[in-house]
Protein backbone atom coordinates (compact mmCIF):
# COMPACT_ATOMS: atom_id res chain seq x y z
CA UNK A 1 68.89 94.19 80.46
CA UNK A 2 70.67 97.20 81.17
CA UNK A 3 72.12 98.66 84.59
CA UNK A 4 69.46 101.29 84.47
CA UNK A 5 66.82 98.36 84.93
CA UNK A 6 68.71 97.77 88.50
CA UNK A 7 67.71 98.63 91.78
CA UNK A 8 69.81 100.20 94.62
CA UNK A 9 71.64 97.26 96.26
CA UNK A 10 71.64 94.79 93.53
CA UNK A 11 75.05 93.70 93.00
CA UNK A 12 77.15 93.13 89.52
CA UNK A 13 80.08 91.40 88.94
CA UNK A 14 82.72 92.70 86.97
CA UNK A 15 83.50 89.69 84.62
CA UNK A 16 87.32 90.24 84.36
CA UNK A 17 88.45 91.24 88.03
CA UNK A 18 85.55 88.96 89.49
CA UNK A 19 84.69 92.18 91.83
CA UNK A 20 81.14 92.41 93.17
CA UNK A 21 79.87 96.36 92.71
CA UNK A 22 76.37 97.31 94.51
CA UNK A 23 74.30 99.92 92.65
CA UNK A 24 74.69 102.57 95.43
CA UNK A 25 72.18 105.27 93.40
CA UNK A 26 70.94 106.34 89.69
CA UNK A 27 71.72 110.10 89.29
CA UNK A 28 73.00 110.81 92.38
CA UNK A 29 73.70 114.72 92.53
CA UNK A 30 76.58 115.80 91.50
CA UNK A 31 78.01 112.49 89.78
CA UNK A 32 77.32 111.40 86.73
CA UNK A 33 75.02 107.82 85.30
CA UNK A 34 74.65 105.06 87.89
CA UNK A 35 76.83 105.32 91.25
CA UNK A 36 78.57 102.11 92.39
CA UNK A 37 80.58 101.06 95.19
CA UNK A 38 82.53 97.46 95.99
CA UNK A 39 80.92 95.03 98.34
CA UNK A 40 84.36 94.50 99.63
CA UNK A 41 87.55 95.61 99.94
CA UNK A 42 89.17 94.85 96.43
CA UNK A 43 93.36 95.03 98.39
CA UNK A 44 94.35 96.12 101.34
CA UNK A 45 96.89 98.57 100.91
CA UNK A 46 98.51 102.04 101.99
CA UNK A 47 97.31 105.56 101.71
CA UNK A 48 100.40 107.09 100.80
CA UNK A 49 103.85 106.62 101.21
CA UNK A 50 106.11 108.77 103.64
CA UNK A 51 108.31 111.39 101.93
CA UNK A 52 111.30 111.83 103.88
CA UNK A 53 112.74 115.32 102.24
CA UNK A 54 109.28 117.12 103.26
CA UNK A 55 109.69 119.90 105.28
CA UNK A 56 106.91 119.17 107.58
CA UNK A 57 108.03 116.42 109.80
CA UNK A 58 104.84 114.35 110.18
CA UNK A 59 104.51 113.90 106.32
CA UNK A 60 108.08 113.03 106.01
CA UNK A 61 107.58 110.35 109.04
CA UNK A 62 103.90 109.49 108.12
CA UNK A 63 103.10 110.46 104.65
CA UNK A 64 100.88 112.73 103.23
CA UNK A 65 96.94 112.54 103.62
CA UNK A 66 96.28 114.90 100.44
CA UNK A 67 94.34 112.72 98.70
CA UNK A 68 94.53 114.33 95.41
CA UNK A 69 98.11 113.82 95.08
CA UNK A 70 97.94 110.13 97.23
CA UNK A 71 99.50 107.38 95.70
CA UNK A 72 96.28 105.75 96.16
CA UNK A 73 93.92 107.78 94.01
CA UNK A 74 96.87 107.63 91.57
CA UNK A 75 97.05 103.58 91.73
CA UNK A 76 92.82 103.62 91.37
CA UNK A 77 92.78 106.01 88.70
CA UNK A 78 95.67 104.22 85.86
CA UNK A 79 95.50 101.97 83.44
CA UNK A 80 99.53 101.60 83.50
CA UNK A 81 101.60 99.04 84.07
CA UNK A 82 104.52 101.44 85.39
CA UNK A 83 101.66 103.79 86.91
CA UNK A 84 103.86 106.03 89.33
CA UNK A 85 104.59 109.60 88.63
CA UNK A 86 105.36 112.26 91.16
CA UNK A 87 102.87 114.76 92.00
CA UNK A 88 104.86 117.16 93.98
CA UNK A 89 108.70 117.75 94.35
CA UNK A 90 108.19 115.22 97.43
CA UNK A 91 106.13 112.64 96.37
CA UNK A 92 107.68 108.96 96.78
CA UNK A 93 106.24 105.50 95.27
CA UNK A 94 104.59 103.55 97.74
CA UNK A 95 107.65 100.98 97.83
CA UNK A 96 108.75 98.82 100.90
CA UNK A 97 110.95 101.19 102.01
CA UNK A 98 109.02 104.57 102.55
CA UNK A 99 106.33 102.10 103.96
CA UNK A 100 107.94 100.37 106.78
CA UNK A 101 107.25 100.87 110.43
CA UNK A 102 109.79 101.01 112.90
CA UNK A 103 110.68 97.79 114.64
CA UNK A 104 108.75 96.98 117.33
CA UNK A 105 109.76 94.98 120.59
CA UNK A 106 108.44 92.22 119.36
CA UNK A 107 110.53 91.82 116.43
CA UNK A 108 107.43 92.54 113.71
CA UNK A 109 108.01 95.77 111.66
CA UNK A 110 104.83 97.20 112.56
CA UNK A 111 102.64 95.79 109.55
CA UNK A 112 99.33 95.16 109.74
CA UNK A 113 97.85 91.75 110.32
CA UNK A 114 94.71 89.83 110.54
CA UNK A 115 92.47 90.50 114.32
CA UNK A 116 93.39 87.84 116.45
CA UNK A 117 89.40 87.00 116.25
CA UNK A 118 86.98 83.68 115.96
CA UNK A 119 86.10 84.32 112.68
CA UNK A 120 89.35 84.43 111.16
CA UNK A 121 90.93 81.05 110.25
CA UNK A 122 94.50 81.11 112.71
CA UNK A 123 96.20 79.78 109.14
CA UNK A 124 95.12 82.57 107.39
CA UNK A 125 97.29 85.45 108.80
CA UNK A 126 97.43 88.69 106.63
CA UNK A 127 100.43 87.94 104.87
CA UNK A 128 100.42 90.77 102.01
CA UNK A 129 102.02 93.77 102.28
CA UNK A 130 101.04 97.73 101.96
CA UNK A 131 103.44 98.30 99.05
CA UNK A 132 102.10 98.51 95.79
CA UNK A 133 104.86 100.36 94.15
CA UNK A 134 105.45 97.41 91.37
CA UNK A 135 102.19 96.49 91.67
CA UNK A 136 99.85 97.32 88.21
CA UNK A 137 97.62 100.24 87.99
CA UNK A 138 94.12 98.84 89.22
CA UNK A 139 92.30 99.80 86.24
CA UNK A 140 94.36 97.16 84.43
CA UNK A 141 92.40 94.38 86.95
CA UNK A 142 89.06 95.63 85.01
CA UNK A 143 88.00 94.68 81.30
CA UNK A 144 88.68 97.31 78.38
CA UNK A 145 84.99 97.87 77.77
CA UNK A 146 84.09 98.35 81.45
CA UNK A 147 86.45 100.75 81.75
CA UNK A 148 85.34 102.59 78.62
CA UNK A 149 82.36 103.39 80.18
CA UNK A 150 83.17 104.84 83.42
CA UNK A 151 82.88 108.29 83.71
CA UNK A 152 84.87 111.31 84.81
CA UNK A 153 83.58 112.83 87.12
CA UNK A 154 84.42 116.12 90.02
CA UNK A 155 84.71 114.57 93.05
CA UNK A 156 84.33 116.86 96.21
CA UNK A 157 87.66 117.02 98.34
CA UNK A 158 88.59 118.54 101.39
CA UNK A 159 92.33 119.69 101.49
CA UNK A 160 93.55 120.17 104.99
CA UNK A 161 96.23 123.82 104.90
CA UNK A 162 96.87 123.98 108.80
CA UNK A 163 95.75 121.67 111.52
CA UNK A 164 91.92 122.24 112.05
CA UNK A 165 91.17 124.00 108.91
CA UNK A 166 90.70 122.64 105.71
CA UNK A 167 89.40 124.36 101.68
CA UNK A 168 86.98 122.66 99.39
CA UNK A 169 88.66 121.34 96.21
CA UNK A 170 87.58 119.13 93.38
CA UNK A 171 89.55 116.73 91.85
CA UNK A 172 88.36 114.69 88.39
CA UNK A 173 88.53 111.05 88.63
CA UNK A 174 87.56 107.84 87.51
CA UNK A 175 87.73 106.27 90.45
CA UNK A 176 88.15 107.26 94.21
CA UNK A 177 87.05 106.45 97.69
CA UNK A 178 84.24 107.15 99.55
CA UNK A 179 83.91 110.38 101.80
CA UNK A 180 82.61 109.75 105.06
CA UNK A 181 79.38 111.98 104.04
CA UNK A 182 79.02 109.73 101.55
CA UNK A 183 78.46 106.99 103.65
CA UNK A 184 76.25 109.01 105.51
CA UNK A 185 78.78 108.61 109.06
CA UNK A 186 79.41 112.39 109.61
CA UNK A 187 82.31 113.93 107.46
CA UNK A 188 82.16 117.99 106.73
CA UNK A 189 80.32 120.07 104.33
CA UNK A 190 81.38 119.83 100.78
CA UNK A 191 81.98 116.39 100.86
CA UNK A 192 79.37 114.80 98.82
CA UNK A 193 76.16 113.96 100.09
CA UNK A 194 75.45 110.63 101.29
CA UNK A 195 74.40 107.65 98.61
CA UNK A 196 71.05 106.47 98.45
CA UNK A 197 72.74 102.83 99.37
CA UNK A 198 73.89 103.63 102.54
CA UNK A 199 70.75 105.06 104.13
CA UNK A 200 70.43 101.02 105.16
CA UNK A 201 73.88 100.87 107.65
CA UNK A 202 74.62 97.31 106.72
CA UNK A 203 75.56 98.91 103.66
CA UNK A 204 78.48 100.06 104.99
CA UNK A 205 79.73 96.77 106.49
CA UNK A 206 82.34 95.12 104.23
CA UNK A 207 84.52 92.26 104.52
CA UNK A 208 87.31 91.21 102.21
CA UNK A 209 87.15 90.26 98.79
CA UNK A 210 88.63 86.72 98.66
CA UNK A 211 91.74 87.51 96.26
CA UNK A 212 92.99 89.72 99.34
CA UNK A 213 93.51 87.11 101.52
CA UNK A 214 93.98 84.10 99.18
CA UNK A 215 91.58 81.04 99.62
CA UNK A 216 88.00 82.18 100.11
CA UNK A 217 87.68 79.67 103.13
CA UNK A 218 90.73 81.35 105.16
CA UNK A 219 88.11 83.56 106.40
CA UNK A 220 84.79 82.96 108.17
CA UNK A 221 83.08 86.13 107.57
CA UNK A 222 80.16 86.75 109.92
CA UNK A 223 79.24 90.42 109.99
CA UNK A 224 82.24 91.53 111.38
CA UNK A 225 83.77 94.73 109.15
CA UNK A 226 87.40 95.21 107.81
CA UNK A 227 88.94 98.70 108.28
CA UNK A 228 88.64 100.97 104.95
CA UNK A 229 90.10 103.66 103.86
CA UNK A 230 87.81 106.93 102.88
CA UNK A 231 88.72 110.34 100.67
CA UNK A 232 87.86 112.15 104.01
CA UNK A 233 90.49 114.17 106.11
CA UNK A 234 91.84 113.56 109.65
CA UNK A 235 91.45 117.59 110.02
CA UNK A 236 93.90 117.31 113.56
CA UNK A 237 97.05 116.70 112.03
CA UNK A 238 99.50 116.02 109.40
CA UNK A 239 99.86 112.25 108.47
CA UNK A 240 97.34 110.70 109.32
CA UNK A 241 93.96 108.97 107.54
CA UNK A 242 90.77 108.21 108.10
CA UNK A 243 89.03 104.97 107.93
CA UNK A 244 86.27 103.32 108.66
CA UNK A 245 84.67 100.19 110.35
CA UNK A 246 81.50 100.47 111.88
CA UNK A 247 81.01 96.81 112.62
CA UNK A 248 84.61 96.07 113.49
CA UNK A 249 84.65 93.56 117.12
CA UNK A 250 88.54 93.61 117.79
CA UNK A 251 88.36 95.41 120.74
CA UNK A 252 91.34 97.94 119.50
CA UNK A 253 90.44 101.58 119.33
CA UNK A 254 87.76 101.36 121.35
CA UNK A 255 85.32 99.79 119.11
CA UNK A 256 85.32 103.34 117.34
CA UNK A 257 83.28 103.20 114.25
CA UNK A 258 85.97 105.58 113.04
CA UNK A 259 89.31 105.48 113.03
CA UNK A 260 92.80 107.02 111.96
CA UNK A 261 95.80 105.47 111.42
CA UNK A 262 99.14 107.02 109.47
CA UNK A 263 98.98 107.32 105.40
CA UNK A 264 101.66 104.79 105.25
CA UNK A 265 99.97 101.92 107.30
CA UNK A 266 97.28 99.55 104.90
CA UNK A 267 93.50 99.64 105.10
CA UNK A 268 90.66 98.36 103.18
CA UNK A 269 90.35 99.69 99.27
CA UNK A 270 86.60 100.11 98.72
CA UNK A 271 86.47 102.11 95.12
CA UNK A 272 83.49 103.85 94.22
CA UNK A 273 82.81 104.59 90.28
CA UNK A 274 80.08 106.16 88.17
CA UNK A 275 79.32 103.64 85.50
CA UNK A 276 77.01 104.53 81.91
CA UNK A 277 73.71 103.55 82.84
CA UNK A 278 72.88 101.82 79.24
CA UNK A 279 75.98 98.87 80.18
CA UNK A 280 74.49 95.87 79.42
CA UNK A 281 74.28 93.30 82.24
CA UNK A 282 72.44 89.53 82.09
CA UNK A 283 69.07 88.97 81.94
CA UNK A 284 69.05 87.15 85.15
CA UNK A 285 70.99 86.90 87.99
CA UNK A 286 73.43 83.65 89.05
CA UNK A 287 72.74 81.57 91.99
CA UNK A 288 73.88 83.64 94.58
CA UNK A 289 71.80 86.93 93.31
CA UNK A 290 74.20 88.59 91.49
CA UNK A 291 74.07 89.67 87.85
CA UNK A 292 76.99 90.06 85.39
CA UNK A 293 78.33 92.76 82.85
CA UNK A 294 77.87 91.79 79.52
CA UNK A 295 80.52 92.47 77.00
CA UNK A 296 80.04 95.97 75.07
CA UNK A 297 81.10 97.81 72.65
CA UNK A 298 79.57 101.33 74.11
CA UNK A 299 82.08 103.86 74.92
CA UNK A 300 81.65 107.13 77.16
CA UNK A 301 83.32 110.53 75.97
CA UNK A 302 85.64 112.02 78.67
CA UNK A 303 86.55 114.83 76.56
CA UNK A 304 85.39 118.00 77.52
CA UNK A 305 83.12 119.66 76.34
CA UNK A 306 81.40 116.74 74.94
CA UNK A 307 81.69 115.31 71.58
CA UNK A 308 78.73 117.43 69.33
CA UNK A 309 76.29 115.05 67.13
CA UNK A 310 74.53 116.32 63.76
CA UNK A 311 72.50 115.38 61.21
CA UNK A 312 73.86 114.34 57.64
CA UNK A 313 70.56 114.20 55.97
CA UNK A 314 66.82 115.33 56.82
CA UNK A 315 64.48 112.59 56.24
CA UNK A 316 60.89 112.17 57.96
CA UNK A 317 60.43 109.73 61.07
CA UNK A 318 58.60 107.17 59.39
CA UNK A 319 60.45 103.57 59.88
CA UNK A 320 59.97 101.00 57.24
CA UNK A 321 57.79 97.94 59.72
CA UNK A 322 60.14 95.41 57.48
CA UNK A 323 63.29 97.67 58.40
CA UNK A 324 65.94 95.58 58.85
CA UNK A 325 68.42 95.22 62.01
CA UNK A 326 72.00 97.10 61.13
CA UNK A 327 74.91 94.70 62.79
CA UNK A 328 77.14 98.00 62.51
CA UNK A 329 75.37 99.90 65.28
CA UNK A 330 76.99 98.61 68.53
CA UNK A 331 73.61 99.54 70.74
CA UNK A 332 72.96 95.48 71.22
CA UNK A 333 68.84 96.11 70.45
CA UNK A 334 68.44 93.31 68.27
CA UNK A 335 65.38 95.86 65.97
CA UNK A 336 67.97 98.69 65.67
CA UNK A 337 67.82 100.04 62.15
CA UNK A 338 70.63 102.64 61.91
CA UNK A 339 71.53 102.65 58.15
CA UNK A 340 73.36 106.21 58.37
CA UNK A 341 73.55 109.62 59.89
CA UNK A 342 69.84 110.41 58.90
CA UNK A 343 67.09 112.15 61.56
CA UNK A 344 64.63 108.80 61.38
CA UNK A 345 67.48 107.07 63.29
CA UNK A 346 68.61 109.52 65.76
CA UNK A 347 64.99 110.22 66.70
CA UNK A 348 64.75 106.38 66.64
CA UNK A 349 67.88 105.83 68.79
CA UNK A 350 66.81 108.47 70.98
CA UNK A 351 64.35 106.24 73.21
CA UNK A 352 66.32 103.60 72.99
CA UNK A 353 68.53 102.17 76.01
CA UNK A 354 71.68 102.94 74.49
CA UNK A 355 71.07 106.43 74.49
CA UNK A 356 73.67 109.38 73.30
CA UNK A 357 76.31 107.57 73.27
CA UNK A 358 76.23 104.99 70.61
CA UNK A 359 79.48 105.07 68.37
CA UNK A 360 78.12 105.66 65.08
CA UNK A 361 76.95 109.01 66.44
CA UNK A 362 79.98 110.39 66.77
CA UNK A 363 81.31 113.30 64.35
CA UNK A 364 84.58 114.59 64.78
């Protein structure tokens, strides 16, 4: 079966991370293949560290909420061990010590910690912390072939030039948060356009993924939502983030559905990605409902423009019935017949699920 064959809301399990992605939309507009989105937050970590030689004085207290040059779209979108690189002339690593909060009275240093709540185990106190500085690029967490086929995409941002007004930018990624259009809970024009997913609101309820917070049985999830981040702008101010947690019961901020908090503190990390449509997944789904990706050997161009394809040789579209199956073609259809670059077989291949992107296609 292929992820095509899905419907919205199934979810998938990436076999080397263990992370559970919902199919949030085929096609969506503007993005590319089949739109998914975690069905928890894969860490819990901080928007962006605070730069201390920045002229404006929020960003050098707070950090910066420009989310194309955020540590964390950096982090999501490298494959690196060693993934930090400065963006600006003020950009700092998101290391323990442009992270920490001033000391409080109570002795803590400000961190965040678990909601003093029923439904969180008392042992099980958020012990992690927001810096991710040493911490591997997360596309390193996902297997080789998985990330082959992810594709680059423009992702709408909104860049915020003086408190209250922001521009329209676009940003290529691989992976990124969600905007708070795209989750259909407000957000400003030229933000996306919300995901066929999350026109059902539980959709946008998450809890954590169990690596976060160590033994899955630390945690009693029962419909309660964990603070995430999203791509979207607090448009007010310098510093500052915006997250979301629509079914959040802790009684701080109000029980806002929406929330801001500075760049530097930690929230949820929900990644969205646009995934090849022809990945193969199983046949049938585990116990608990959830199908797997199957190992492949598909890859997705990221060059652009596209790679070209051509013809080597003109023959008619008439395929032998005792045509034999070619283990060289990487498509996984057990009658596939490629035996060269000849018309039969790209009109052949052409309505099959592996589509334009099969390897022994490609022409440089």
């Amino acid at each position: 079966m292929f992820l095509r064959n899905l419907p919205i809301g199934t979810k998938i399990r990436e076999r080397k991370s263990g992370f559970i992605f919902l199919v949030a939309e085929h096609g969506h507009e503007g993005y590319a293949e089949t739109t998914l989105i975690a069905n928890a937050a894969v860490d819990y970590l901080a928007y962006d560290a605070a730069e201390p030689d920045h002229p404006n004085e929020l960003i050098a207290q707070f950090g910066n909420q420009d989310y194309a040059t955020s540590n964390l779209h950096a982090w999501l979108n490298s494959e690196a061990e060693d993934w930090f690189s400065p963006r600006h002339e003020h950009d700092r690593p998101p290391a323990p010590e442009f992270l920490t909060e001033p000391v409080r009275e109570d002795g803590t240093d400000g961190d965040t910690f678990y909601y003093d709540l029923p439904y969180y185990d008392p042992d099980a106190k958020y012990e992690g912390k927001r810096a991710y500085a040493e911490k591997p690029g997360f596309l390193t967490q996902l297997a080789p072939d998985f990330v082959k086929m992810i594709c680059e995409v423009d992702i709408p941002v909104q860049k915020l030039i003086r408190p209250g007004q922001t521009q329209p930018e676009s940003i290529r990624a691989l992976v990124y948060l969600p905007s708070l259009a795209e989750l259909g809970h407000g957000g400003m024009a030229d933000e996306g356009s919300r995901l066929k997913l999350l026109e059902d609101p539980r959709y946008i309820f998450i809890g954590p993924d169990p690596g976060v917070i160590g033994k899955p049985s630390d945690f009693r999830y029962r419909g309660a939502s964990w603070w995430y981040w999203t791509r979207s702008p607090f448009v007010a101010s310098y510093g500052y983030g915006r997250r979301i947690s629509p079914g959040h019961r802790g009684g701080d901020e109000n029980d806002a559905a929406l929330g801001l908090t500075s760049c530097r503190n930690a929230s949820g990390v929900r990644p969205m990605l646009n995934l090849y449509s022809g990945a193969p997944v199983s046949d049938v789904p585990d116990q608990e409902g959830i199908y797997t990706f199957r190992p492949s050997k598909y890859w997705m161009a990221r060059t652009r423009p596209p790679k070209r394809w051509t013809w080597t040789q003109e023959v008619s579209f008439n395929l032998p019935e005792d045509m034999k199956y070619n283990p060289n073609c990487p498509c996984h259809n057990t009658g596939c017949a490629r035996h060269g670059f000849c018309k039969a077989c790209f009109d052949f291949h052409r309505y099959m699920d592996h589509g334009r992107f099969c390897k022994n296609k490609e022409v440089d």
